[in-house]
Amino acid sequence: MSDFSSISQDFKNFVLSNPDTSMGLGNNSHLDQLADPSLEQLKNDTAQAKTLLVVIENCSTDDFNQQLDIDLMARYLKQQIFFAELEQDGQPQRCRKPGGVDGISEGIFQLFVNDERSPEARLDNILSRLQQAPAYLKVEADVITQPIQRWRDIEVEQGEGLPDLFATIYNWAEKTEYPKSSELQQAIIACNSALGLYLNDLKRRQCLINFDIGEDKVNELLALRNINLSPVELVKMARDFMANTQTLLTGLNKRLCKKYDLDITTSNEDLHEYLNDKFSAKIKNGELNSVLDYYSDQIKSINEFIEQRHLFSIPAQQEIRLLQTPSFLEPVIPAGAMWPPLALRPGKKTSLVYLTLKEDQLAEHTELGIPVMMIHEGIPGHHLQFATAAQHPSFIRRIFSANEHAEGWTTMLEDYMLDVGYISEDLVDEVRFIAKREMSRLVARVGIDLYFMTGERDYLDVGLDLGFKENGYSDDVFVNAAKLLKKATGFTDGRVQAELNWYSSEQSYPLSYLTGNRLVWQLKQDIQAANKKDLGSLALDQAFHKVYLESGCMPVESLRTVYEHEGFL
């Protein structure tokens, strides 16, 4: 039997052997190297994961924290094996899902925008990656057989934005007088040529429409995520949440219609549109990126509020950078997204918050919605969570991806920060109305995620009348899903389609938002009801936040055992 320390090191070595994973975590071992996208490499990685899993599962210890880490390492490997072996229409999903654009661009983009080294060192790595890109894209094209149409279309749309990124990088090289600018230019020309061939090849491919994986695989995936609810139970949870949310929205609607002298029959959709227009972020000097100023102001305001009340502990070395979403990422970032601090990078913990600023989607950026967005993405949301987790001594707790843990925390905070008075009394109804309309997207995500994964249309029934009984369903699953998302949220058509792009690509991630929200609130309420340490309300909140943040990343059900171990339950 191997001891815990040697198993932990073997696990770390395995994780960091993949260039993409290594770089995404902030490790410097493969900065100039693209990963191998071949099926042979995937099979080799899967075989190694299985071998390591056997060793890990045969290890046990009486130490609580070590045993928890063992469980998390096993879950990590099982999830990797699951997706490596997942099939669609008799072939690995890997053969149906093009990934060449992300494969060559993610590392290059990180080197460009999120690297503290000198421009020359970063450009050397970018040059090396660009020189490898043509061969990489050729292998990727060989791996893909008959792609899923929606995934193919996303790949093409993202790929067509890459030359703009490369041109920006070349301009940067010129300004910094990079000594290998001519080589960089030639590498970009060759990469763009190979990219054009790759995308044109994809456009000509015959495609599959359906991409469901079946109910059994969904149940298996939920178990691997440590989500102890069946699809049917998840939909019931979504319906109950939607009913409660609709009741709350009805009351807010009445008060707001009276306040703004609107007709009492004004629908939630029309009231949402009215508030978006009334409180829209104003563009300065015709510059879209001037909207970022609203977000910067909110970061300062939220931090001051938290520090005055000592609600959360904020690390000294941390930073949030706001950036406009680059064109090649717009198809998969509907309104905003956060790149968390690189878990293994030493020093200051820096998050990148990308905001999609497009003329047809400016209604997504308002003085009412921006505070909630920054609570969710910044402090005390994702940024604080991952900046704190990145300091955990355990490797697995710094890197483990538990979506319901991350999204449950942030969506809980959207209510909590309003409950403790962050928004002034004269605007709290408006912000809560917009926030609850936004929270309705969580319900839609449960139904759509399960529908996409299983193909079962009944999962779209989350408590909203979508007219399917009268008008029937479309043969196109995206048309059916769009009806639900539009009805639940009032999102612009552009955002609806961008949301559906990533819902389809990230199986079981969309449902994690509401699932996590319910699990986290239940955990908090259980701790409050038990109050085994006999703490006051504020002190108990502070203790709950401290344990949640400082325990690192793990499923919420695993975190519950931490609270039990710490004597809160």
Coordinates of C-alpha atoms in Angstrom, one line a residue:
M1 CA 0.0 0.0 0.0
S2 CA 1.4 3.4 -1.0
D3 CA 1.6 6.1 1.6
F4 CA -0.5 9.3 1.3
S5 CA 2.4 11.6 0.5
S6 CA 3.7 9.5 -2.4
I7 CA 0.2 9.1 -3.8
S8 CA -0.3 12.8 -3.7
Q9 CA 2.9 13.4 -5.5
D10 CA 2.1 10.8 -8.2
F11 CA -1.3 12.4 -8.7
K12 CA 0.2 15.9 -9.0
N13 CA 2.8 14.6 -11.5
F14 CA 0.0 13.0 -13.6
V15 CA -2.2 16.1 -13.6
L16 CA 0.8 18.4 -14.6
S17 CA 2.0 16.1 -17.3
N18 CA -0.7 17.5 -19.6
P19 CA 0.5 20.8 -21.1
D20 CA -2.9 22.3 -21.3
T21 CA -3.9 21.5 -17.7
S22 CA -0.4 22.4 -16.4
M23 CA -0.5 25.9 -18.1
G24 CA -4.1 26.5 -17.1
L25 CA -3.1 25.9 -13.4
G26 CA -0.2 28.3 -13.6
N27 CA 2.6 25.8 -13.8
N28 CA 5.6 26.8 -15.9
S29 CA 6.6 23.3 -17.2
H30 CA 5.1 23.4 -20.6
L31 CA 4.8 27.1 -21.6
D32 CA 6.2 26.6 -25.1
Q33 CA 4.3 23.4 -25.8
L34 CA 0.9 22.5 -27.3
A35 CA -0.7 19.4 -26.0
D36 CA -1.1 16.3 -28.2
P37 CA -4.7 16.2 -29.4
S38 CA -4.5 12.6 -30.8
L39 CA -6.7 9.7 -29.8
E40 CA -3.6 7.7 -29.0
Q41 CA -2.6 10.3 -26.4
L42 CA -6.1 10.3 -25.0
K43 CA -6.0 6.5 -24.6
N44 CA -2.6 6.6 -22.9
D45 CA -3.7 9.3 -20.5
T46 CA -6.9 7.3 -19.7
A47 CA -4.8 4.2 -19.1
Q48 CA -2.5 6.0 -16.7
A49 CA -5.5 7.5 -14.9
K50 CA -7.0 4.1 -14.4
T51 CA -3.7 2.7 -13.0
L52 CA -3.4 5.6 -10.6
L53 CA -7.0 5.3 -9.6
V54 CA -6.5 1.7 -8.4
V55 CA -3.6 2.8 -6.2
I56 CA -5.5 5.7 -4.7
E57 CA -8.6 3.6 -4.0
N58 CA -6.4 1.1 -2.1
C59 CA -5.1 3.8 0.2
S60 CA -6.8 4.7 3.4
T61 CA -5.9 6.7 6.5
D62 CA -7.4 7.7 9.8
D63 CA -6.5 11.4 9.2
F64 CA -9.7 13.2 8.2
N65 CA -8.1 15.7 5.8
Q66 CA -5.9 13.1 4.1
Q67 CA -8.9 10.8 3.6
L68 CA -10.9 13.7 2.1
D69 CA -8.1 14.4 -0.3
I70 CA -8.0 10.8 -1.3
D71 CA -11.7 10.9 -2.1
L72 CA -11.2 14.1 -4.1
M73 CA -8.3 12.7 -6.1
A74 CA -10.3 9.6 -6.9
R75 CA -13.3 11.7 -8.1
Y76 CA -11.0 13.8 -10.2
L77 CA -9.7 10.8 -12.1
K78 CA -13.1 9.1 -12.4
Q79 CA -14.5 12.2 -14.0
Q80 CA -11.6 12.4 -16.4
I81 CA -12.1 8.8 -17.4
F82 CA -15.8 9.3 -17.8
F83 CA -15.5 12.0 -20.4
A84 CA -12.6 10.3 -22.1
E85 CA -14.7 7.2 -22.7
L86 CA -18.1 8.9 -23.2
E87 CA -19.5 7.9 -26.6
Q88 CA -22.1 9.4 -29.0
D89 CA -23.5 7.4 -31.9
G90 CA -20.9 4.7 -31.4
Q91 CA -17.8 6.9 -31.3
P92 CA -16.0 8.8 -28.6
Q93 CA -17.5 12.2 -27.9
R94 CA -14.0 13.5 -28.5
C95 CA -14.5 12.6 -32.2
R96 CA -17.7 14.6 -32.3
K97 CA -16.5 17.8 -30.6
P98 CA -13.9 19.9 -32.4
G99 CA -11.4 21.6 -30.0
G100 CA -8.7 22.8 -32.3
V101 CA -9.4 26.5 -31.7
D102 CA -9.3 26.3 -27.9
G103 CA -6.3 24.0 -28.2
I104 CA -4.1 26.6 -29.9
S105 CA -5.6 29.8 -28.5
E106 CA -6.1 29.3 -24.8
G107 CA -2.5 29.1 -23.9
I108 CA -1.5 31.9 -26.3
F109 CA -4.2 34.1 -24.9
Q110 CA -3.1 33.4 -21.4
L111 CA 0.5 34.2 -22.3
F112 CA -0.7 37.5 -23.8
V113 CA -3.0 38.8 -21.1
N114 CA -2.1 36.9 -17.9
D115 CA 1.6 36.5 -17.5
E116 CA 3.9 38.7 -15.4
R117 CA 7.1 37.9 -17.2
S118 CA 8.9 40.1 -19.8
P119 CA 7.3 40.5 -23.2
E120 CA 10.2 38.8 -24.9
A121 CA 9.9 35.6 -22.7
R122 CA 6.1 35.4 -23.3
L123 CA 6.5 36.1 -27.1
D124 CA 9.1 33.3 -27.3
N125 CA 6.5 30.9 -25.9
I126 CA 3.8 32.3 -28.2
L127 CA 6.1 31.9 -31.2
S128 CA 6.8 28.3 -30.3
R129 CA 3.1 27.5 -29.9
L130 CA 2.2 29.2 -33.2
Q131 CA 4.9 27.2 -35.0
Q132 CA 3.3 24.0 -33.7
A133 CA -0.3 25.0 -34.5
P134 CA -0.4 23.8 -38.2
A135 CA 0.5 20.3 -37.2
Y136 CA -1.8 20.5 -34.2
L137 CA -4.8 21.4 -36.4
K138 CA -4.0 18.7 -38.9
V139 CA -4.1 16.1 -36.1
E140 CA -7.3 17.6 -34.7
A141 CA -9.0 17.4 -38.2
D142 CA -8.0 13.7 -38.3
V143 CA -9.6 13.1 -34.9
I144 CA -12.9 14.6 -35.8
T145 CA -15.1 12.3 -37.8
Q146 CA -18.7 13.5 -38.0
P147 CA -19.1 16.4 -35.6
I148 CA -22.2 17.6 -33.8
Q149 CA -23.5 20.5 -35.9
R150 CA -23.8 23.0 -33.0
W151 CA -20.3 22.3 -31.7
R152 CA -19.0 22.6 -35.3
D153 CA -20.6 26.0 -35.7
I154 CA -19.3 27.2 -32.4
E155 CA -15.8 26.1 -33.4
V156 CA -16.0 27.9 -36.7
E157 CA -17.3 31.1 -35.2
Q158 CA -14.6 31.2 -32.6
G159 CA -12.0 30.2 -35.1
E160 CA -12.9 33.1 -37.4
G161 CA -12.0 35.5 -34.6
L162 CA -8.5 34.2 -34.0
P163 CA -6.7 36.2 -36.7
D164 CA -7.7 39.3 -34.8
L165 CA -6.0 38.0 -31.7
F166 CA -2.9 37.1 -33.6
A167 CA -2.8 40.5 -35.3
T168 CA -3.0 42.2 -31.8
I169 CA -0.2 40.0 -30.6
Y170 CA 2.0 41.0 -33.6
N171 CA 1.3 44.7 -33.0
W172 CA 2.4 44.2 -29.3
A173 CA 5.6 42.5 -30.5
E174 CA 6.4 45.4 -32.8
K175 CA 5.8 47.9 -30.0
T176 CA 8.1 46.1 -27.6
E177 CA 10.7 45.6 -30.4
Y178 CA 10.6 41.8 -30.1
P179 CA 13.8 40.6 -31.8
K180 CA 12.0 37.7 -33.6
S181 CA 9.1 39.7 -35.0
S182 CA 9.8 38.5 -38.5
E183 CA 9.6 34.9 -37.3
L184 CA 6.5 35.7 -35.4
Q185 CA 4.9 37.2 -38.5
Q186 CA 5.7 34.1 -40.6
A187 CA 4.3 31.8 -37.9
I188 CA 1.1 33.8 -37.8
I189 CA 0.8 33.6 -41.6
A190 CA 1.3 29.9 -41.5
C191 CA -1.1 29.4 -38.5
N192 CA -3.8 31.5 -40.2
S193 CA -3.5 29.5 -43.4
A194 CA -3.7 26.2 -41.5
L195 CA -6.6 27.6 -39.5
G196 CA -8.5 28.5 -42.7
L197 CA -8.0 25.0 -44.1
Y198 CA -9.2 23.5 -40.8
L199 CA -12.3 25.6 -40.6
N200 CA -13.2 25.1 -44.3
D201 CA -12.8 21.4 -43.8
L202 CA -15.2 21.5 -40.8
K203 CA -17.7 23.5 -42.8
R204 CA -17.8 20.8 -45.4
R205 CA -18.3 17.9 -42.9
Q206 CA -21.6 16.1 -42.6
C207 CA -22.9 16.7 -39.1
L208 CA -25.0 15.0 -36.5
I209 CA -27.8 17.0 -34.9
N210 CA -28.5 15.0 -31.7
F211 CA -25.9 15.1 -28.9
D212 CA -27.7 13.5 -25.9
I213 CA -25.8 10.9 -23.8
G214 CA -28.8 9.1 -22.2
E215 CA -30.3 9.0 -18.8
D216 CA -28.0 6.3 -17.4
K217 CA -24.9 8.3 -18.3
V218 CA -26.5 11.4 -16.7
N219 CA -27.1 9.5 -13.5
E220 CA -23.5 8.2 -13.5
L221 CA -22.2 11.7 -14.1
L222 CA -24.3 13.2 -11.2
A223 CA -22.9 10.5 -8.9
L224 CA -19.3 11.4 -9.9
R225 CA -20.1 15.0 -9.1
N226 CA -21.3 13.9 -5.7
I227 CA -24.8 15.4 -6.5
N228 CA -27.1 12.9 -4.8
L229 CA -30.2 13.8 -6.7
S230 CA -31.8 12.1 -9.7
P231 CA -32.8 14.1 -12.8
V232 CA -36.5 13.9 -11.7
E233 CA -35.6 15.3 -8.3
L234 CA -33.6 18.0 -9.9
V235 CA -36.5 19.1 -12.0
K236 CA -38.8 19.1 -9.0
M237 CA -36.3 21.3 -7.1
A238 CA -36.3 23.6 -10.1
R239 CA -40.1 23.8 -10.3
D240 CA -40.4 24.6 -6.6
F241 CA -37.7 27.3 -6.9
M242 CA -39.5 28.8 -9.9
A243 CA -42.8 28.8 -8.1
N244 CA -41.3 30.6 -5.1
T245 CA -39.4 33.0 -7.4
Q246 CA -42.6 33.9 -9.4
T247 CA -44.4 34.6 -6.1
L248 CA -41.6 37.0 -5.1
L249 CA -41.5 38.6 -8.5
T250 CA -45.3 39.2 -8.4
G251 CA -44.9 41.2 -5.1
L252 CA -42.0 43.2 -6.4
N253 CA -43.8 43.9 -9.7
K254 CA -46.7 45.4 -7.8
R255 CA -44.5 47.7 -5.7
L256 CA -42.4 48.8 -8.7
C257 CA -45.4 49.5 -10.9
K258 CA -46.8 51.7 -8.2
K259 CA -43.5 53.4 -7.6
Y260 CA -43.0 54.3 -11.3
D261 CA -46.7 54.9 -12.1
L262 CA -46.9 52.0 -14.5
D263 CA -50.1 50.1 -15.5
I264 CA -50.8 47.4 -12.9
T265 CA -51.1 44.8 -15.7
T266 CA -47.4 45.4 -16.7
S267 CA -45.8 42.0 -17.2
N268 CA -42.5 41.0 -15.6
E269 CA -41.0 41.0 -19.1
D270 CA -42.1 44.5 -19.8
L271 CA -41.1 45.8 -16.3
H272 CA -37.7 44.2 -16.8
E273 CA -37.3 46.0 -20.1
Y274 CA -38.5 49.3 -18.5
L275 CA -35.9 49.0 -15.7
N276 CA -33.1 48.0 -18.1
D277 CA -33.8 51.2 -20.2
K278 CA -34.2 53.5 -17.2
F279 CA -31.0 52.3 -15.5
S280 CA -28.9 51.5 -18.5
A281 CA -25.2 52.0 -18.3
K282 CA -24.3 55.1 -20.3
I283 CA -21.6 54.9 -23.0
K284 CA -19.0 57.7 -22.8
N285 CA -17.7 59.3 -26.0
G286 CA -19.1 56.5 -28.1
E287 CA -16.7 54.0 -26.5
L288 CA -18.3 50.6 -25.6
N289 CA -15.5 49.8 -23.1
S290 CA -16.4 52.9 -21.0
V291 CA -19.1 50.6 -19.5
L292 CA -16.2 49.0 -17.6
D293 CA -16.0 52.1 -15.4
Y294 CA -19.3 51.0 -13.8
Y295 CA -17.8 47.7 -12.9
S296 CA -14.7 49.3 -11.5
D297 CA -16.8 51.5 -9.2
Q298 CA -18.7 48.5 -7.9
I299 CA -15.5 46.6 -7.0
K300 CA -14.5 49.5 -4.8
S301 CA -17.9 50.0 -3.3
I302 CA -18.4 46.3 -2.4
N303 CA -14.9 46.0 -0.9
E304 CA -15.6 49.0 1.4
F305 CA -18.9 47.5 2.5
I306 CA -17.4 44.2 3.3
E307 CA -14.4 45.7 5.2
Q308 CA -16.6 47.9 7.3
R309 CA -18.7 44.9 8.4
H310 CA -15.9 42.2 8.5
L311 CA -18.1 39.8 6.6
F312 CA -15.3 38.0 4.7
S313 CA -11.6 37.8 5.0
I314 CA -9.9 39.2 1.9
P315 CA -6.3 38.1 1.1
A316 CA -3.8 41.0 0.9
Q317 CA -2.3 39.9 -2.4
Q318 CA -5.2 39.7 -4.8
E319 CA -6.4 41.7 -7.8
I320 CA -9.3 41.8 -10.3
R321 CA -8.7 42.9 -13.8
L322 CA -11.6 43.9 -16.0
L323 CA -11.4 43.3 -19.7
Q324 CA -13.7 43.5 -22.7
T325 CA -14.3 40.0 -24.1
P326 CA -12.2 39.4 -27.2
S327 CA -14.1 38.6 -30.4
F328 CA -13.1 35.0 -30.5
L329 CA -14.6 34.4 -27.1
E330 CA -17.9 36.2 -27.6
P331 CA -19.7 33.1 -28.9
V332 CA -19.3 31.4 -25.5
I333 CA -19.4 34.4 -23.1
P334 CA -22.9 35.7 -23.2
A335 CA -22.5 38.7 -20.8
G336 CA -19.5 38.1 -18.5
A337 CA -17.2 35.4 -17.2
M338 CA -14.4 35.2 -14.8
W339 CA -11.0 33.5 -15.2
P340 CA -10.0 32.7 -11.7
P341 CA -6.5 33.1 -10.3
L342 CA -4.1 30.4 -11.6
A343 CA -4.1 27.9 -8.7
L344 CA -0.3 27.2 -8.8
R345 CA 1.0 30.6 -9.7
P346 CA 2.9 32.1 -6.7
G347 CA 2.4 35.7 -5.6
K348 CA -0.6 37.9 -6.2
K349 CA -3.8 36.1 -6.9
T350 CA -5.2 37.7 -10.1
S351 CA -8.6 37.1 -11.7
L352 CA -9.6 38.3 -15.1
V353 CA -13.3 39.3 -15.5
Y354 CA -14.4 39.4 -19.2
L355 CA -17.4 41.5 -20.1
T356 CA -19.1 41.1 -23.5
L357 CA -19.9 44.6 -24.7
K358 CA -21.9 44.5 -27.9
E359 CA -24.4 47.0 -29.3
D360 CA -27.2 44.5 -29.4
Q361 CA -26.5 43.3 -25.8
L362 CA -26.0 46.5 -23.9
A363 CA -29.3 45.8 -22.1
E364 CA -27.3 43.1 -20.2
H365 CA -25.3 45.9 -18.5
T366 CA -27.3 48.2 -16.2
E367 CA -26.8 50.0 -12.9
L368 CA -29.1 47.4 -11.4
G369 CA -27.4 44.3 -12.8
I370 CA -23.8 45.4 -12.5
P371 CA -23.7 45.2 -8.7
V372 CA -25.0 41.6 -8.8
M373 CA -22.6 40.7 -11.5
M374 CA -19.6 41.9 -9.4
I375 CA -20.9 40.2 -6.3
H376 CA -21.0 37.0 -8.3
E377 CA -17.8 37.2 -10.2
G378 CA -15.6 39.3 -7.9
I379 CA -15.6 39.8 -4.2
P380 CA -17.1 38.0 -2.3
G381 CA -17.9 35.7 -5.2
H382 CA -15.7 33.6 -7.5
H383 CA -12.6 35.8 -7.2
L384 CA -12.5 35.7 -3.4
Q385 CA -13.3 32.0 -3.4
F386 CA -10.6 30.9 -5.8
A387 CA -8.0 33.5 -4.6
T388 CA -8.4 31.9 -1.1
A389 CA -8.5 28.3 -2.3
A390 CA -5.3 28.9 -4.3
Q391 CA -3.5 29.3 -1.0
H392 CA -4.6 25.9 0.4
P393 CA -1.7 23.6 1.1
S394 CA -3.4 20.6 -0.5
F395 CA -2.8 20.3 -4.3
I396 CA -6.2 18.7 -5.0
R397 CA -8.1 21.3 -3.1
R398 CA -6.5 24.0 -5.1
I399 CA -7.4 22.5 -8.4
F400 CA -10.5 20.4 -8.0
S401 CA -13.4 21.6 -10.1
A402 CA -16.8 21.3 -8.3
N403 CA -19.2 23.5 -10.2
E404 CA -22.0 23.3 -7.7
H405 CA -19.6 24.3 -4.9
A406 CA -18.4 27.4 -6.9
E407 CA -21.7 28.5 -8.3
G408 CA -23.7 27.6 -5.2
W409 CA -21.4 30.0 -3.2
T410 CA -21.8 32.9 -5.7
T411 CA -25.6 32.6 -6.2
M412 CA -26.1 32.4 -2.5
L413 CA -24.2 35.6 -2.2
E414 CA -26.5 37.4 -4.7
D415 CA -29.3 37.1 -2.1
Y416 CA -27.1 37.4 1.0
M417 CA -25.5 40.7 0.1
L418 CA -28.9 42.3 -0.5
D419 CA -30.2 40.8 2.7
V420 CA -27.4 42.4 4.8
G421 CA -28.0 45.8 3.2
Y422 CA -25.4 46.3 0.4
I423 CA -28.0 48.0 -1.9
S424 CA -29.7 51.2 -0.5
E425 CA -33.3 51.0 0.5
D426 CA -34.4 53.3 -2.4
L427 CA -33.2 50.8 -5.0
V428 CA -33.2 47.4 -3.3
D429 CA -36.6 46.4 -4.9
E430 CA -35.3 47.2 -8.4
V431 CA -32.1 45.3 -7.9
R432 CA -33.8 42.3 -6.3
F433 CA -36.4 42.2 -9.1
I434 CA -33.6 42.2 -11.8
A435 CA -31.6 39.7 -9.7
K436 CA -34.6 37.3 -9.3
R437 CA -35.3 37.5 -13.0
E438 CA -31.7 36.6 -13.6
M439 CA -32.0 33.8 -11.0
S440 CA -34.8 32.4 -13.1
R441 CA -32.0 31.5 -15.6
L442 CA -30.8 28.9 -13.0
V443 CA -34.1 27.1 -13.3
A444 CA -34.0 27.2 -17.0
R445 CA -30.4 25.8 -16.9
V446 CA -31.5 22.8 -15.0
G447 CA -34.3 21.9 -17.5
I448 CA -32.2 22.7 -20.5
D449 CA -29.1 20.9 -19.3
L450 CA -31.1 17.7 -18.5
Y451 CA -32.9 18.0 -21.8
F452 CA -29.7 18.4 -23.8
M453 CA -28.1 15.4 -22.0
T454 CA -31.0 13.0 -22.1
G455 CA -33.2 14.2 -25.0
E456 CA -36.2 14.0 -22.8
R457 CA -38.5 17.0 -23.5
D458 CA -40.4 16.7 -20.2
Y459 CA -37.3 18.1 -18.4
L460 CA -38.2 21.5 -20.0
D461 CA -41.3 21.6 -17.8
V462 CA -39.9 23.6 -14.9
G463 CA -43.1 25.5 -14.2
L464 CA -43.5 27.9 -17.1
D465 CA -46.1 27.7 -19.8
L466 CA -44.1 27.6 -23.1
G467 CA -47.0 26.8 -25.3
F468 CA -45.7 23.4 -26.3
K469 CA -49.0 21.6 -25.7
E470 CA -50.8 23.9 -28.1
N471 CA -48.1 24.5 -30.7
G472 CA -46.0 21.3 -30.4
Y473 CA -42.2 21.0 -30.1
S474 CA -39.7 21.8 -32.8
D475 CA -37.4 19.1 -34.2
D476 CA -34.6 21.5 -33.3
V477 CA -33.7 21.1 -29.6
F478 CA -32.2 24.6 -29.6
V479 CA -35.5 26.2 -30.6
N480 CA -37.3 24.4 -27.7
A481 CA -34.5 25.3 -25.2
A482 CA -34.5 29.0 -26.4
K483 CA -38.2 29.3 -25.7
L484 CA -37.6 28.3 -22.1
L485 CA -34.6 30.5 -21.5
K486 CA -36.3 33.5 -23.2
K487 CA -39.5 33.0 -21.1
A488 CA -37.6 32.6 -17.9
T489 CA -35.1 35.5 -18.2
G490 CA -36.1 38.0 -20.9
F491 CA -32.5 37.8 -22.2
T492 CA -31.7 39.3 -25.6
D493 CA -31.8 36.9 -28.5
G494 CA -28.0 37.2 -28.8
R495 CA -27.4 36.2 -25.2
V496 CA -29.9 33.4 -25.4
Q497 CA -28.0 31.8 -28.3
A498 CA -24.6 32.3 -26.6
E499 CA -25.9 30.8 -23.4
L500 CA -27.2 27.8 -25.3
N501 CA -23.8 27.4 -26.9
W502 CA -22.1 26.7 -23.7
Y503 CA -25.0 24.8 -22.1
S504 CA -24.6 22.3 -24.9
S505 CA -20.9 22.0 -24.5
E506 CA -20.5 21.8 -20.7
Q507 CA -22.5 18.7 -19.7
S508 CA -23.8 19.0 -16.1
Y509 CA -22.3 22.4 -15.5
P510 CA -25.5 24.5 -16.2
L511 CA -27.6 22.5 -13.7
S512 CA -24.9 23.0 -11.0
Y513 CA -26.0 26.7 -10.5
L514 CA -29.4 26.0 -9.0
T515 CA -28.3 22.7 -7.5
G516 CA -25.4 24.4 -5.8
N517 CA -27.6 27.3 -4.7
R518 CA -30.0 25.0 -3.0
L519 CA -27.3 22.8 -1.4
V520 CA -25.4 25.8 -0.1
W521 CA -28.4 27.5 1.4
Q522 CA -29.5 24.2 3.0
L523 CA -26.0 23.7 4.4
K524 CA -26.0 27.2 5.9
Q525 CA -29.5 26.9 7.3
D526 CA -28.6 23.5 8.9
I527 CA -25.6 25.1 10.5
Q528 CA -27.7 28.1 11.8
A529 CA -30.3 25.7 13.2
A530 CA -27.7 23.6 15.0
N531 CA -25.6 26.5 16.1
K532 CA -23.4 24.1 18.1
K533 CA -20.9 26.8 19.0
D534 CA -23.6 29.2 20.3
L535 CA -22.6 32.1 18.1
G536 CA -24.4 35.3 17.3
S537 CA -25.8 35.9 13.9
L538 CA -22.9 37.8 12.5
A539 CA -20.3 35.6 14.1
L540 CA -22.0 32.5 12.7
D541 CA -22.0 34.1 9.2
Q542 CA -18.3 34.9 9.6
A543 CA -17.5 31.4 10.7
F544 CA -19.5 29.8 7.9
H545 CA -17.7 32.0 5.3
K546 CA -14.3 31.3 6.8
V547 CA -14.7 27.5 6.6
Y548 CA -16.3 27.6 3.2
L549 CA -13.5 29.6 1.7
E550 CA -10.5 28.2 3.5
S551 CA -11.4 24.5 3.1
G552 CA -10.6 24.7 -0.7
C553 CA -12.5 23.3 -3.6
M554 CA -14.7 20.2 -3.3
P555 CA -18.3 19.1 -3.8
V556 CA -20.8 20.7 -1.4
E557 CA -21.6 17.3 0.0
S558 CA -17.9 16.7 0.8
L559 CA -17.8 20.2 2.4
R560 CA -20.6 19.2 4.7
T561 CA -18.3 16.6 6.2
V562 CA -15.8 19.4 6.9
Y563 CA -18.3 21.4 8.9
E564 CA -19.2 18.2 10.8
H565 CA -15.5 17.6 11.5
E566 CA -15.1 21.3 12.7
G567 CA -18.0 20.9 15.1
F568 CA -20.6 23.0 13.3
L569 CA -23.0 20.1 12.6

